[in-house]
Every structure is written in structure tokens, then in C-alpha cells.
Amino acid sequence: MSLKRIGVFTSGGDAPGMNACIRAVVRGGIYHNVEVYGIKRGYDGMIKGNIYPMDSHSVSNIVQKGGTILKSARSMEFMTPEGRKKAYQQLKNFDIDGLVAIGGNGTFTGAKIFYEEFGIPTVGCPGTIDNDLYGTDFTIGYDTAVNTALEAIDKIRDTADSHNRVFFIEVMGRDSGYIAIQSGISGGAEIIMVPETRTSIDDVIETLEKGKLKHKTSAIVIVAEGDEEGNANQVAAKVKEKVSDLDIKVTILGHIQRGGSPTSKDRILASRTGLAAIEGLVQGMKNVMAGVVNDEVVYVPFEDTITKHKPISDDLIRLAHVLSI
Ligand code: F6P
């Protein structure tokens, strides 16, 4: 059965580049004679029938914009069978027979269950700043988020240096240390704490002490929000407890990392995976995510993106360690 009309939505945390992805889905649909409907606010909008037709013009002038014109949400109702049934009925009302979901693993888990229950095929695009999805080298929004974090780290280093201070900077990433390791290495951080590898409070203190011996007067410690020693406030408090004479400050970069105009790299990744998603759907694919590995578009089963962990390369961890001595 060939698809006539599909729905596209963004779900979970927004990420810079989602708009470029929506644009590619809509224009790819037009190219393949498939009608594309936008679903607002993710699964919530699907349940409520917040659905409207999109044309080439509806995605004009958005490739450069952060956020998502379709808005996003984390839907509790879609997690229930009743919620999914309502969503299915809405899709039937609108004659929608396939979906492109731009989001992360929570989004794909919902899409997989939805297919098992109602047979609506979904192809996903990796939309999250966390870069935590197995099956793609990078996720949409990650590059922009790293550059946003890096700009902030560079600025903090100026003031850290002027005041001889130790700054603990918390970056996002949920359970993944990708944003931390990449922004930390490129920002020349003295210490980078990520969930993927253990850095104890004693390790932190030892590195700071060594720095002092080398006449370093300030230091930057990047703390991934999911680190096992705790968040930046907790890590800073533990360090302060043991070395009371340090002048310590904490900065939590927070949601600033989710906004802003996407980098060229994110726009290209978003455009490639958006087109690949609609083309995959047209070819009859389902329950897969379009990703890019070694600069080639690939389709990875949701089963793998959901169950498999994407590790940080040992090479990056080693690089961070060697450069911080
Ligand atoms: O998944 C993206 C992300 O920004 C994570 O890095 C972070 O842990 C989480 O979302 C924050 O979610 P919310 O915006 O719902 O607080």
C-alpha cells in the first residue's frame, strides 16, 4: 500500500535543527507526491487532533531558526493505551497513514508500541542535543549545543582567570557525557566529569593540586549533569568540604544549550535525515531511525536505538585525560 498522507511531529526536548528537519520532510513529501500534515506538540497534539496541512510555503524561512515550529511536549497520556487509541482515531480522521517522528528514544519507544497496536508505520529522525542515540554518529542539535556551551566556557575562563577561581560548569546530556567531553576538550577544561568514566572527588582535588604546583591560578571543571558524583553544585560542595581555601563558583548552563540558530552541520544532518525519513516511509519502512554513520545515511531499527548504548570513544576520554596534565 503506498502512502498518500503522512504526519510529521517533534517530540521530547527541542533541539536546534528540528526546523530544518521538518522542512526536509515537507519538501521531500512534495517531491514524492505525498501530502504532509504537521502535528503540533508531539503526541499530545496527535491525541487532541492538533493537526494541519503543510505546504512548501509553511516551511519557508525556518531553516535557520532554533526551537521547533511544530512545538514539542513530553506526553504522559500517550503512554496509556487509551491515549494511543485517541491518537489513532485522530490520525484516521485526518487520513494519515504514516508518521515521521523527530525526537529521541522516548519518542521512538512510543512510535514502536503505536505500530504494534495500530499498524501505523513511523520512521524517526534523531532530534536531541544529547547525542545519545545508537546508530547515528551525531544527533540533530548536538553540534549547536556544544558550540553554545563552548562559547560560555570561553567566557567563564576569562573571569575565572581574573579572579583565580575554580569554576564547576554543568552541561546537559541526561545520562550521556557527549556534550561535556566535546565542549570540555575544545574549551581546554582541566577536568571533565562524565557518567561514562569514573572521576572521584579525590581525583578532582589531585588534579587541582597538581595545577597549583604548575602555577595555574584558575581551573575549569566540566560536570555532565548525569555524572555519578552528582551535579555541579553537589560536586563543588564535596570539593569545598575537603579543600576549604579554594575560591569556588558554580555555573549551570541549562536550557541555553537547547536554543539558538543551528550550525551548518546541524542543518545538513537535519536535512539529510529528514529527507531519508520520508523516503524510507515511501519505500515501506517502519520502526527505524534515519541516521548518518561515516557520512552515509543509514536506517537503524528503533529496537537498537532504544536498547543499545552509544559509548563515548576511549580515544576522546584518553585525549581529555592527556591534555589536562
Ligand atoms: O534531552 C535533552 C535534555 O535537554 C537533556 O539534556 C536534559 O536532561 C533534559 O532534556 C531536560 O529536560 P526538560 O527541558 O524537560 O527539563
PDB file of N, CA and C in Angstrom, residues 3 6 24-29 32 34-36 100 123 273-283 299:
ATOM      1  N   LEU A   3       1.782   5.198   0.524  1.00  0.00           N
ATOM      2  CA  LEU A   3       1.307   6.219   1.454  1.00  0.00           C
ATOM      3  C   LEU A   3       0.835   7.455   0.689  1.00  0.00           C
ATOM      4  N   ILE A   6       1.071  11.748   5.195  1.00  0.00           N
ATOM      5  CA  ILE A   6       1.796  11.409   6.431  1.00  0.00           C
ATOM      6  C   ILE A   6       1.778  12.598   7.402  1.00  0.00           C
ATOM      7  N   ALA A  24      12.737  19.560   5.496  1.00  0.00           N
ATOM      8  CA  ALA A  24      13.164  18.498   4.567  1.00  0.00           C
ATOM      9  C   ALA A  24      12.067  17.444   4.413  1.00  0.00           C
ATOM     10  N   VAL A  25      11.354  17.165   5.505  1.00  0.00           N
ATOM     11  CA  VAL A  25      10.264  16.173   5.433  1.00  0.00           C
ATOM     12  C   VAL A  25       9.156  16.708   4.518  1.00  0.00           C
ATOM     13  N   VAL A  26       8.786  17.978   4.726  1.00  0.00           N
ATOM     14  CA  VAL A  26       7.691  18.563   3.940  1.00  0.00           C
ATOM     15  C   VAL A  26       8.080  18.649   2.456  1.00  0.00           C
ATOM     16  N   ARG A  27       9.272  19.145   2.198  1.00  0.00           N
ATOM     17  CA  ARG A  27       9.669  19.316   0.784  1.00  0.00           C
ATOM     18  C   ARG A  27       9.941  17.955   0.133  1.00  0.00           C
ATOM     19  N   GLY A  28      10.476  17.007   0.909  1.00  0.00           N
ATOM     20  CA  GLY A  28      10.678  15.645   0.394  1.00  0.00           C
ATOM     21  C   GLY A  28       9.331  15.006   0.076  1.00  0.00           C
ATOM     22  N   GLY A  29       8.335  15.289   0.906  1.00  0.00           N
ATOM     23  CA  GLY A  29       6.987  14.759   0.667  1.00  0.00           C
ATOM     24  C   GLY A  29       6.431  15.302  -0.640  1.00  0.00           C
ATOM     25  N   HIS A  32       7.894  13.654  -3.579  1.00  0.00           N
ATOM     26  CA  HIS A  32       7.430  12.278  -3.809  1.00  0.00           C
ATOM     27  C   HIS A  32       5.904  12.168  -3.873  1.00  0.00           C
ATOM     28  N   VAL A  34       3.597  13.019  -1.766  1.00  0.00           N
ATOM     29  CA  VAL A  34       2.952  12.590  -0.532  1.00  0.00           C
ATOM     30  C   VAL A  34       2.524  13.860   0.211  1.00  0.00           C
ATOM     31  N   GLU A  35       1.306  13.886   0.678  1.00  0.00           N
ATOM     32  CA  GLU A  35       0.860  15.052   1.443  1.00  0.00           C
ATOM     33  C   GLU A  35       1.435  14.974   2.853  1.00  0.00           C
ATOM     34  N   VAL A  36       1.854  16.138   3.349  1.00  0.00           N
ATOM     35  CA  VAL A  36       2.424  16.144   4.707  1.00  0.00           C
ATOM     36  C   VAL A  36       1.567  17.030   5.614  1.00  0.00           C
ATOM     37  N   VAL A 100       6.445  10.689  10.519  1.00  0.00           N
ATOM     38  CA  VAL A 100       7.866  10.955  10.753  1.00  0.00           C
ATOM     39  C   VAL A 100       7.961  11.592  12.132  1.00  0.00           C
ATOM     40  N   VAL A 123       8.906   6.399  10.781  1.00  0.00           N
ATOM     41  CA  VAL A 123      10.368   6.477  10.618  1.00  0.00           C
ATOM     42  C   VAL A 123      10.813   7.689  11.445  1.00  0.00           C
ATOM     43  N   THR A 273      18.611  13.626   7.238  1.00  0.00           N
ATOM     44  CA  THR A 273      17.803  12.603   7.911  1.00  0.00           C
ATOM     45  C   THR A 273      16.306  12.853   7.667  1.00  0.00           C
ATOM     46  N   GLY A 274      15.914  14.117   7.517  1.00  0.00           N
ATOM     47  CA  GLY A 274      14.504  14.422   7.226  1.00  0.00           C
ATOM     48  C   GLY A 274      14.093  13.844   5.883  1.00  0.00           C
ATOM     49  N   LEU A 275      14.932  14.057   4.874  1.00  0.00           N
ATOM     50  CA  LEU A 275      14.621  13.521   3.549  1.00  0.00           C
ATOM     51  C   LEU A 275      14.661  11.987   3.583  1.00  0.00           C
ATOM     52  N   ALA A 276      15.677  11.455   4.259  1.00  0.00           N
ATOM     53  CA  ALA A 276      15.795   9.989   4.344  1.00  0.00           C
ATOM     54  C   ALA A 276      14.574   9.387   5.041  1.00  0.00           C
ATOM     55  N   ALA A 277      14.040  10.090   6.030  1.00  0.00           N
ATOM     56  CA  ALA A 277      12.885   9.556   6.763  1.00  0.00           C
ATOM     57  C   ALA A 277      11.668   9.458   5.854  1.00  0.00           C
ATOM     58  N   ILE A 278      11.382  10.530   5.127  1.00  0.00           N
ATOM     59  CA  ILE A 278      10.187  10.489   4.267  1.00  0.00           C
ATOM     60  C   ILE A 278      10.402   9.474   3.140  1.00  0.00           C
ATOM     61  N   GLU A 279      11.619   9.380   2.636  1.00  0.00           N
ATOM     62  CA  GLU A 279      11.877   8.421   1.554  1.00  0.00           C
ATOM     63  C   GLU A 279      11.799   6.985   2.082  1.00  0.00           C
ATOM     64  N   GLY A 280      12.242   6.786   3.317  1.00  0.00           N
ATOM     65  CA  GLY A 280      12.129   5.463   3.932  1.00  0.00           C
ATOM     66  C   GLY A 280      10.662   5.067   4.073  1.00  0.00           C
ATOM     67  N   LEU A 281       9.847   6.016   4.535  1.00  0.00           N
ATOM     68  CA  LEU A 281       8.401   5.737   4.693  1.00  0.00           C
ATOM     69  C   LEU A 281       7.776   5.379   3.342  1.00  0.00           C
ATOM     70  N   VAL A 282       8.117   6.176   2.319  1.00  0.00           N
ATOM     71  CA  VAL A 282       7.569   5.949   0.982  1.00  0.00           C
ATOM     72  C   VAL A 282       7.952   4.539   0.483  1.00  0.00           C
ATOM     73  N   GLN A 283       9.155   4.106   0.867  1.00  0.00           N
ATOM     74  CA  GLN A 283       9.599   2.760   0.445  1.00  0.00           C
ATOM     75  C   GLN A 283       9.022   1.644   1.310  1.00  0.00           C
ATOM     76  N   TYR A 299      19.652   3.363   8.045  1.00  0.00           N
ATOM     77  CA  TYR A 299      18.406   3.175   8.783  1.00  0.00           C
ATOM     78  C   TYR A 299      18.676   2.158   9.894  1.00  0.00           C
TER      79      TYR A 299
END
